[in-house]
């Protein structure tokens, strides 16, 4: 029997790859960096499954170029890199890796909050530069995280973990903005507010939303202007939810206290000038980058593919419309 072909667009942890090797003919691309579109198109001609990374742009052209493609298993929770409509039209299953990275991303969000508030990166640079000449009562004064107010934009599974850490670990007052999640769905004291109220009253604003048409530039000049001059903005979601140039201006003119970005509008590049500012921390999209989580993501991405070929509905299926009119087993 001919084994279906799986193309993995770049290296991921072995565990998931090994699961796939048992059943499929697996090819892993090993070129460094993001796979070029024409190479991806070329590879997909003869492939049943694409296991993609969030940096692969799987647009309509890519999807339509393949006659055989049945599953796109995205190695990520976010799937804004895939044209869902085009995939659905073709009956292609698109899957993600839910419930793998919520806590890891929340931990990282707190690493950023604490580092920003206590000026960790700045003071580390100071030490390395040999500038520490003796203890000073006014040196590197930061902002207390405990007892402060945190505004969580997007109270999904990641937002909840962020809120939990703030509430239970740091006694923070939690405000949140989310159109669907009611406060009764959360096992802690939280206040659901409008976006504007949240921005006006939070010391730390964290973005935990997917990128969609509605969330594009959710935080622009008007929104930044509502923030307290002492407040910090943290983004571990997707770059384009912030107008990065507007943020640059606000940081440059010190109109807010600081920002931490793990994601960028035009990844992997970023607005020129950000690298010169002391009031920003920039990390290379690593909020989910723990050994355990990245391995679990590989297992889930593989399992989604296996489920499809076994006739089960993959746990991570995001375009459920493909199921319409199909005879399927639901577990
Ligand atoms: C990471 O950014 C993800 O969406 O998994
Ligand atoms: C600080 O190091 C202190 O002892 O107060």
mmCIF file of C-alpha atoms in Angstrom, residues 185-325:
data_model
loop_
_atom_site.group_PDB
_atom_site.id
_atom_site.type_symbol
_atom_site.label_atom_id
_atom_site.label_comp_id
_atom_site.label_asym_id
_atom_site.label_seq_id
_atom_site.Cartn_x
_atom_site.Cartn_y
_atom_site.Cartn_z
ATOM 1 C CA UNK A 185 -16.740 31.480 33.691
ATOM 2 C CA UNK A 186 -13.696 32.476 35.725
ATOM 3 C CA UNK A 187 -12.861 31.168 39.167
ATOM 4 C CA UNK A 188 -11.481 34.413 40.491
ATOM 5 C CA UNK A 189 -12.601 37.935 41.071
ATOM 6 C CA UNK A 190 -12.375 39.776 37.778
ATOM 7 C CA UNK A 191 -14.034 42.802 36.275
ATOM 8 C CA UNK A 192 -15.262 42.746 32.695
ATOM 9 C CA UNK A 193 -14.896 46.198 31.138
ATOM 10 C CA UNK A 194 -14.881 48.057 27.859
ATOM 11 C CA UNK A 195 -11.575 48.281 26.024
ATOM 12 C CA UNK A 196 -11.305 51.982 26.812
ATOM 13 C CA UNK A 197 -11.929 51.504 30.535
ATOM 14 C CA UNK A 198 -9.335 48.754 30.675
ATOM 15 C CA UNK A 199 -6.734 50.902 28.922
ATOM 16 C CA UNK A 200 -7.385 53.867 31.213
ATOM 17 C CA UNK A 201 -7.135 51.906 34.446
ATOM 18 C CA UNK A 202 -4.508 49.214 33.974
ATOM 19 C CA UNK A 203 -0.862 49.280 35.034
ATOM 20 C CA UNK A 204 -0.121 46.307 32.786
ATOM 21 C CA UNK A 205 -2.045 45.653 29.586
ATOM 22 C CA UNK A 206 -1.566 42.211 28.080
ATOM 23 C CA UNK A 207 -2.779 41.093 24.660
ATOM 24 C CA UNK A 208 -3.985 37.506 24.416
ATOM 25 C CA UNK A 209 -6.145 37.529 21.296
ATOM 26 C CA UNK A 210 -5.943 35.856 17.909
ATOM 27 C CA UNK A 211 -5.234 37.971 14.838
ATOM 28 C CA UNK A 212 -8.413 38.453 12.802
ATOM 29 C CA UNK A 213 -9.858 41.257 10.670
ATOM 30 C CA UNK A 214 -11.484 42.620 13.835
ATOM 31 C CA UNK A 215 -8.325 42.596 15.973
ATOM 32 C CA UNK A 216 -5.966 44.090 13.356
ATOM 33 C CA UNK A 217 -4.505 47.286 14.903
ATOM 34 C CA UNK A 218 -6.804 46.945 17.903
ATOM 35 C CA UNK A 219 -4.171 48.984 19.733
ATOM 36 C CA UNK A 220 -3.363 52.114 17.752
ATOM 37 C CA UNK A 221 -2.674 55.740 18.550
ATOM 38 C CA UNK A 222 -6.118 56.369 20.063
ATOM 39 C CA UNK A 223 -5.827 53.376 22.379
ATOM 40 C CA UNK A 224 -2.235 54.100 23.417
ATOM 41 C CA UNK A 225 -3.351 57.595 24.269
ATOM 42 C CA UNK A 226 -5.836 56.202 26.780
ATOM 43 C CA UNK A 227 -3.133 54.347 28.708
ATOM 44 C CA UNK A 228 -1.612 55.786 31.864
ATOM 45 C CA UNK A 229 1.858 57.297 31.344
ATOM 46 C CA UNK A 230 3.068 54.789 33.967
ATOM 47 C CA UNK A 231 1.543 51.759 32.258
ATOM 48 C CA UNK A 232 3.160 48.907 30.332
ATOM 49 C CA UNK A 233 1.966 47.041 27.238
ATOM 50 C CA UNK A 234 2.778 43.359 26.677
ATOM 51 C CA UNK A 235 2.125 41.475 23.441
ATOM 52 C CA UNK A 236 2.637 37.723 23.108
ATOM 53 C CA UNK A 237 -0.197 37.188 20.604
ATOM 54 C CA UNK A 238 0.341 38.425 17.044
ATOM 55 C CA UNK A 239 2.202 41.528 15.943
ATOM 56 C CA UNK A 240 -0.457 43.166 13.770
ATOM 57 C CA UNK A 241 -2.892 43.599 16.685
ATOM 58 C CA UNK A 242 -0.722 46.614 17.566
ATOM 59 C CA UNK A 243 0.044 49.502 15.246
ATOM 60 C CA UNK A 244 3.782 49.126 15.763
ATOM 61 C CA UNK A 245 4.751 52.520 14.376
ATOM 62 C CA UNK A 246 2.316 54.245 16.710
ATOM 63 C CA UNK A 247 3.760 52.260 19.619
ATOM 64 C CA UNK A 248 7.274 53.263 18.602
ATOM 65 C CA UNK A 249 6.266 56.936 18.747
ATOM 66 C CA UNK A 250 4.695 56.508 22.160
ATOM 67 C CA UNK A 251 7.751 54.761 23.554
ATOM 68 C CA UNK A 252 10.148 57.248 21.991
ATOM 69 C CA UNK A 253 8.239 60.150 23.539
ATOM 70 C CA UNK A 254 7.843 58.247 26.816
ATOM 71 C CA UNK A 255 4.077 58.578 26.774
ATOM 72 C CA UNK A 256 3.743 55.136 28.319
ATOM 73 C CA UNK A 257 6.233 53.513 30.689
ATOM 74 C CA UNK A 258 7.234 50.649 28.459
ATOM 75 C CA UNK A 259 6.361 47.685 26.306
ATOM 76 C CA UNK A 260 7.388 44.094 25.787
ATOM 77 C CA UNK A 261 6.939 42.537 22.373
ATOM 78 C CA UNK A 262 7.352 38.885 21.522
ATOM 79 C CA UNK A 263 5.658 39.322 18.133
ATOM 80 C CA UNK A 264 5.931 41.905 15.346
ATOM 81 C CA UNK A 265 3.875 43.371 12.561
ATOM 82 C CA UNK A 266 6.218 42.205 9.810
ATOM 83 C CA UNK A 267 7.943 39.267 11.408
ATOM 84 C CA UNK A 268 10.869 38.666 11.542
ATOM 85 C CA UNK A 269 11.586 42.406 11.097
ATOM 86 C CA UNK A 270 10.410 45.217 13.336
ATOM 87 C CA UNK A 271 9.935 48.983 13.218
ATOM 88 C CA UNK A 272 13.359 50.605 12.916
ATOM 89 C CA UNK A 273 14.376 52.483 16.033
ATOM 90 C CA UNK A 274 12.766 50.142 18.557
ATOM 91 C CA UNK A 275 16.162 48.546 19.132
ATOM 92 C CA UNK A 276 17.522 51.850 20.423
ATOM 93 C CA UNK A 277 14.933 52.297 23.163
ATOM 94 C CA UNK A 278 15.491 51.316 26.779
ATOM 95 C CA UNK A 279 11.791 51.140 27.582
ATOM 96 C CA UNK A 280 11.087 48.097 25.423
ATOM 97 C CA UNK A 281 11.951 44.436 25.740
ATOM 98 C CA UNK A 282 11.945 42.492 22.482
ATOM 99 C CA UNK A 283 12.002 38.710 22.204
ATOM 100 C CA UNK A 284 11.899 36.568 19.026
ATOM 101 C CA UNK A 285 8.412 34.972 19.231
ATOM 102 C CA UNK A 286 9.353 32.518 21.975
ATOM 103 C CA UNK A 287 6.406 32.649 24.384
ATOM 104 C CA UNK A 288 5.644 28.958 23.813
ATOM 105 C CA UNK A 289 9.287 27.926 23.628
ATOM 106 C CA UNK A 290 9.714 25.444 26.462
ATOM 107 C CA UNK A 291 10.992 21.921 25.834
ATOM 108 C CA UNK A 292 7.825 20.365 27.202
ATOM 109 C CA UNK A 293 5.410 22.562 25.280
ATOM 110 C CA UNK A 294 7.169 22.413 21.939
ATOM 111 C CA UNK A 295 7.278 18.617 22.243
ATOM 112 C CA UNK A 296 3.609 18.417 23.159
ATOM 113 C CA UNK A 297 2.795 20.630 20.180
ATOM 114 C CA UNK A 298 4.577 18.174 17.891
ATOM 115 C CA UNK A 299 2.539 15.295 19.343
ATOM 116 C CA UNK A 300 -0.749 17.172 18.886
ATOM 117 C CA UNK A 301 0.122 18.271 15.365
ATOM 118 C CA UNK A 302 0.929 14.639 14.483
ATOM 119 C CA UNK A 303 -2.167 13.282 16.221
ATOM 120 C CA UNK A 304 -4.401 15.640 14.235
ATOM 121 C CA UNK A 305 -3.045 14.074 11.043
ATOM 122 C CA UNK A 306 -3.395 10.515 12.333
ATOM 123 C CA UNK A 307 -6.971 11.216 13.426
ATOM 124 C CA UNK A 308 -7.874 12.383 9.957
ATOM 125 C CA UNK A 309 -6.586 9.213 8.331
ATOM 126 C CA UNK A 310 -8.327 7.087 10.976
ATOM 127 C CA UNK A 311 -11.634 8.787 10.232
ATOM 128 C CA UNK A 312 -11.840 10.644 13.519
ATOM 129 C CA UNK A 313 -12.462 14.350 13.889
ATOM 130 C CA UNK A 314 -9.062 15.811 14.835
ATOM 131 C CA UNK A 315 -9.102 17.537 18.207
ATOM 132 C CA UNK A 316 -7.540 20.614 16.691
ATOM 133 C CA UNK A 317 -9.866 20.945 13.693
ATOM 134 C CA UNK A 318 -10.533 24.653 13.169
ATOM 135 C CA UNK A 319 -12.662 24.674 9.994
ATOM 136 C CA UNK A 320 -15.450 22.386 11.161
ATOM 137 C CA UNK A 321 -17.435 23.318 8.041
ATOM 138 C CA UNK A 322 -15.478 20.610 6.195
ATOM 139 C CA UNK A 323 -17.431 18.025 8.175
ATOM 140 C CA UNK A 324 -20.767 18.964 6.643
ATOM 141 C CA UNK A 325 -22.345 16.075 4.818
#
